[in-house]
PDB file of C-alpha atoms in Angstrom:
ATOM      1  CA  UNK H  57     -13.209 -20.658 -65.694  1.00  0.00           C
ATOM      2  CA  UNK H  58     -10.683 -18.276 -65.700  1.00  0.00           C
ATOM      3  CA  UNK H  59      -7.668 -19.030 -63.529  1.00  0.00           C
ATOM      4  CA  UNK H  60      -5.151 -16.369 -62.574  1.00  0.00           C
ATOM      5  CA  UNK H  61      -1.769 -16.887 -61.613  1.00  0.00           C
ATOM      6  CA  UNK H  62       0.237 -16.168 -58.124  1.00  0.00           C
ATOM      7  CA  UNK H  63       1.834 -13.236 -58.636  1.00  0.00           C
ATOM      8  CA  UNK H  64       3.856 -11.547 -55.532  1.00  0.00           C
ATOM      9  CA  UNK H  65       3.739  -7.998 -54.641  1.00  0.00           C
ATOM     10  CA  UNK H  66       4.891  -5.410 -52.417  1.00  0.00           C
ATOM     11  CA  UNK H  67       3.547  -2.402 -50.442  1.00  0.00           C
ATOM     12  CA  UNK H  68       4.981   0.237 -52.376  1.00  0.00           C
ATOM     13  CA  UNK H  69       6.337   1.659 -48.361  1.00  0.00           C
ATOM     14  CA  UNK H  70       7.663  -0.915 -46.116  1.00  0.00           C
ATOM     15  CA  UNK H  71       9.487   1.647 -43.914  1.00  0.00           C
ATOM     16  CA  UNK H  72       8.469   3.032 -40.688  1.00  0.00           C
ATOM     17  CA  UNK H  73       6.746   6.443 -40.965  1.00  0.00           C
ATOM     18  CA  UNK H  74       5.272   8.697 -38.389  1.00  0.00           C
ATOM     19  CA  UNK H  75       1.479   9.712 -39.283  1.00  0.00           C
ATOM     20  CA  UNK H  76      -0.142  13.344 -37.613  1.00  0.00           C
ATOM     21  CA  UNK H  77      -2.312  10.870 -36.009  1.00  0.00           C
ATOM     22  CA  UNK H  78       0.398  10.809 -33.745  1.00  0.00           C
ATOM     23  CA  UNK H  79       1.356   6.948 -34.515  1.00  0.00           C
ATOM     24  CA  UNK H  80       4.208   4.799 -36.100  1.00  0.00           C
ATOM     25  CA  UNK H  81       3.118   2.810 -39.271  1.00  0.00           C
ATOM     26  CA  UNK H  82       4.653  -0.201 -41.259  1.00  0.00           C
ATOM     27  CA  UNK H  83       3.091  -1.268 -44.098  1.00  0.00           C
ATOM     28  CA  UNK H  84       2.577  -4.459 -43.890  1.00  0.00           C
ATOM     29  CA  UNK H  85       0.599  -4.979 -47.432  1.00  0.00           C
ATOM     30  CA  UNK H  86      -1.101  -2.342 -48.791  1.00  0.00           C
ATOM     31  CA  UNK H  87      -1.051  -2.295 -52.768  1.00  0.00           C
ATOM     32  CA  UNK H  88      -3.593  -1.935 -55.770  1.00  0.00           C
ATOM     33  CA  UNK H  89      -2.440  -5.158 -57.057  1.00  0.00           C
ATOM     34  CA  UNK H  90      -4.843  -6.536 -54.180  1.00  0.00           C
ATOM     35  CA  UNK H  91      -7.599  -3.896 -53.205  1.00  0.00           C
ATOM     36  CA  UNK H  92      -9.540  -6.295 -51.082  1.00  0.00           C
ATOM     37  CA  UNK H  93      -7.263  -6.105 -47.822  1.00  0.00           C
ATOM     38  CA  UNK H  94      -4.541  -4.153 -45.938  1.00  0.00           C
ATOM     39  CA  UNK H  95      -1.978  -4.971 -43.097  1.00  0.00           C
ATOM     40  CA  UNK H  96      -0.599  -2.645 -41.169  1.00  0.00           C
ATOM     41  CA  UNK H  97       1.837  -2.676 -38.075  1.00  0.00           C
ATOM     42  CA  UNK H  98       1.497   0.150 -35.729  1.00  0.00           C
ATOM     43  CA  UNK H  99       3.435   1.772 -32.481  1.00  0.00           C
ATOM     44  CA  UNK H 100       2.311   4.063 -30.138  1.00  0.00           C
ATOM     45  CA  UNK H 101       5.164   5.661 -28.008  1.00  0.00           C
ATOM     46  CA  UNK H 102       3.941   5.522 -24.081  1.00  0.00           C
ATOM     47  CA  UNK H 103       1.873   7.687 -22.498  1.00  0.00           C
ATOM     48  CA  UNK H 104       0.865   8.711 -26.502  1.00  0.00           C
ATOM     49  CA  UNK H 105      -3.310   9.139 -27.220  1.00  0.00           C
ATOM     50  CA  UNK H 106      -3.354   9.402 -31.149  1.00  0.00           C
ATOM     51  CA  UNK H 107      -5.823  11.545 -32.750  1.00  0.00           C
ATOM     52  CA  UNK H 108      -9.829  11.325 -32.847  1.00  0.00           C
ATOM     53  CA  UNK H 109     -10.579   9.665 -36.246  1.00  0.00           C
ATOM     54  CA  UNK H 110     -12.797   7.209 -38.251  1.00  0.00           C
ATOM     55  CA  UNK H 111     -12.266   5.364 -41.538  1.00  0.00           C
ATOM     56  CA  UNK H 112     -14.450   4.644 -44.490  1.00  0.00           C
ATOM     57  CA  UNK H 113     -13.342   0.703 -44.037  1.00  0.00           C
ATOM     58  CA  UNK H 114     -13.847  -2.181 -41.983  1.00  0.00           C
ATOM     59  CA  UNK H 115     -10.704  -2.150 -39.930  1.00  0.00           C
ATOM     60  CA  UNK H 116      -9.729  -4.853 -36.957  1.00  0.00           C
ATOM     61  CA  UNK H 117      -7.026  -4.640 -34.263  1.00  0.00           C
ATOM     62  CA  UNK H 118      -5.057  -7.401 -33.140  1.00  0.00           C
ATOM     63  CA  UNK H 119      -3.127  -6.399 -30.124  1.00  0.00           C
ATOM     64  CA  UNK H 120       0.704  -7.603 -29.743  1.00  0.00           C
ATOM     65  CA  UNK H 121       2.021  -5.626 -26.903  1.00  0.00           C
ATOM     66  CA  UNK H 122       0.799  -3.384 -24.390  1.00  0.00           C
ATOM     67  CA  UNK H 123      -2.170  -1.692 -23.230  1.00  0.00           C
ATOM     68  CA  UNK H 124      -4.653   0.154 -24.743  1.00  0.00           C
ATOM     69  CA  UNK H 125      -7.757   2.498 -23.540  1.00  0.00           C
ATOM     70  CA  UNK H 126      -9.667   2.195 -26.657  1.00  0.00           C
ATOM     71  CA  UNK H 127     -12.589   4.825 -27.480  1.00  0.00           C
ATOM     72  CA  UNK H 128     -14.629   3.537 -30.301  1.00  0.00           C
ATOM     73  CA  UNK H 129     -17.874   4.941 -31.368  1.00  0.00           C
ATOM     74  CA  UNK H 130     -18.003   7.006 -27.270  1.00  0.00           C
ATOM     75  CA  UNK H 131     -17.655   3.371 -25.343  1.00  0.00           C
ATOM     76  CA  UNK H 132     -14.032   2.783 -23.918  1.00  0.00           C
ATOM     77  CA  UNK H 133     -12.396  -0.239 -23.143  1.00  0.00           C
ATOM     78  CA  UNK H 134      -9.185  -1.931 -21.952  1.00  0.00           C
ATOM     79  CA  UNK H 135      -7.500  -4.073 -24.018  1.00  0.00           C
ATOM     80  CA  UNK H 136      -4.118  -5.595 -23.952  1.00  0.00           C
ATOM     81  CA  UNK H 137      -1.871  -7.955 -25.659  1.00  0.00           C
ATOM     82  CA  UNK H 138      -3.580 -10.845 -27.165  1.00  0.00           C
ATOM     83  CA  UNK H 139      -6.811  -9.211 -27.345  1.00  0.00           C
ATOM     84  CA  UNK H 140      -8.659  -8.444 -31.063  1.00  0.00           C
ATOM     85  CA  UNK H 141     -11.062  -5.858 -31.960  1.00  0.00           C
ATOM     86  CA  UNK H 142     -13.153  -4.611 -34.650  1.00  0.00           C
ATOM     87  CA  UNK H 143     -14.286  -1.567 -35.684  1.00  0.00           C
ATOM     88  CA  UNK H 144     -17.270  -0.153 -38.306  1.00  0.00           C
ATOM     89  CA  UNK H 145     -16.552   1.561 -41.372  1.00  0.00           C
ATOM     90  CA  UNK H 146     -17.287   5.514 -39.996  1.00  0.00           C
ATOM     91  CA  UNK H 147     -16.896   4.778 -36.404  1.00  0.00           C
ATOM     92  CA  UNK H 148     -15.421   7.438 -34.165  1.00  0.00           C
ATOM     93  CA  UNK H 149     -11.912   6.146 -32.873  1.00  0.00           C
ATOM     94  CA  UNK H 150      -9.121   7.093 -30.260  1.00  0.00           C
ATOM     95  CA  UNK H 151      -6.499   5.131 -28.642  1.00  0.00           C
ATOM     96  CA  UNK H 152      -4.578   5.587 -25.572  1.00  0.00           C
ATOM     97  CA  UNK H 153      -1.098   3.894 -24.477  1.00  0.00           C
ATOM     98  CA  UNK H 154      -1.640   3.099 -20.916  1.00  0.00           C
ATOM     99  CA  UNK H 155       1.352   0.956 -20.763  1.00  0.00           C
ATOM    100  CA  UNK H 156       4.684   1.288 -20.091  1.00  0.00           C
ATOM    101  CA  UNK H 157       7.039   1.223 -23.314  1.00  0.00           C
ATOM    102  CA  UNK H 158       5.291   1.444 -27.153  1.00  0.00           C
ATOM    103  CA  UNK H 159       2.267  -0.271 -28.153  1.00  0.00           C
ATOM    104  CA  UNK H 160       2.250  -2.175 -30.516  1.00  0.00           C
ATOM    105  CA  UNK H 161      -0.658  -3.471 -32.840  1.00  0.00           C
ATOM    106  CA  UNK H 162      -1.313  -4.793 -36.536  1.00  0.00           C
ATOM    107  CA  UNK H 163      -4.679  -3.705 -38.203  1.00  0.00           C
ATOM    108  CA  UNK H 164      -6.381  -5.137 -41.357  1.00  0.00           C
ATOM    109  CA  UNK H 165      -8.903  -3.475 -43.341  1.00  0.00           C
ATOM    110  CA  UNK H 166     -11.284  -4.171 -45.724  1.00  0.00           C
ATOM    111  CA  UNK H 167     -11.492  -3.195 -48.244  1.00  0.00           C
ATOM    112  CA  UNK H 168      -8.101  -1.727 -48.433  1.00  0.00           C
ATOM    113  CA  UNK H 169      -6.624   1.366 -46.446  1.00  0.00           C
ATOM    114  CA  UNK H 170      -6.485   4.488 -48.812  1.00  0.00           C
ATOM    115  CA  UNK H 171      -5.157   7.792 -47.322  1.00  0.00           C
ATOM    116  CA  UNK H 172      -8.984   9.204 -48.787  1.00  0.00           C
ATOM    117  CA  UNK H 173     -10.705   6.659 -46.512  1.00  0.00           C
ATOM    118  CA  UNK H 174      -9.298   8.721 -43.253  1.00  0.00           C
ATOM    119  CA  UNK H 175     -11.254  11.592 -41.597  1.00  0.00           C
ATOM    120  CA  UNK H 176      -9.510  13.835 -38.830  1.00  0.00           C
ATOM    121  CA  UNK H 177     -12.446  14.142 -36.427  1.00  0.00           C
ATOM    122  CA  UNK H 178     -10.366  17.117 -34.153  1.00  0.00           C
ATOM    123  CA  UNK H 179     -10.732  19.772 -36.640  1.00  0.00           C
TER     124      UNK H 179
END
């Protein structure tokens, strides 16, 4: 068997940066040194809906402040801090800040979040 050894390793941005989806993102780990999984942290300033999308990944939600109108796949929902979610590789998604102040969320895909796994679904 062939063992291999810890190694640590960085998303190559750990700054905040805006995205035209109209959202906030941190890296949280996101590197080719480990294509099997992404974290990201995410705001959404108030009052903010971000842009009609889908992914080519598995992608879930854990919420960690705020609330949320979620549209996934045409069904909405309410979800707030605390709650998780998951979402299809492909689905149609849109979120809305209902809250007062940002939202704030983490997301984890799998495989791993490439900018060529995102599809604008506005234009």
């Amino acid at each position: 068997m062939t063992e291999t050894k810890a190694q640590p390793f960085r998303s190559s941005n750990q700054d905040e940066f805006w995205m035209s989806e109209r959202i906030y993102v941190t890296e949280l780990m996101n590197s080719p040194e480990e294509p099997n999984l992404s974290l990201a942290k995410f705001r959404v300033l108030e009052g903010v809906t971000t842009q009609l999308h889908s992914i080519g990944v598995q992608e879930w939600y854990v919420i960690e402040s705020g609330t949320v109108l979620m549209n996934i796949d045409g069904d909405t929902f309410d979800v707030k801090s605390g709650d998780c979610f998951k979402i299809e590789p492909h689905q149609p998604q849109q979120i809305k800040n209902t809250g007062i102040g940002d939202l704030v969320f983490q997301s984890m895909c799998i495989p791993r979040w490439t900018p060529d796994t995102y599809k604008n679904l506005e234009d």
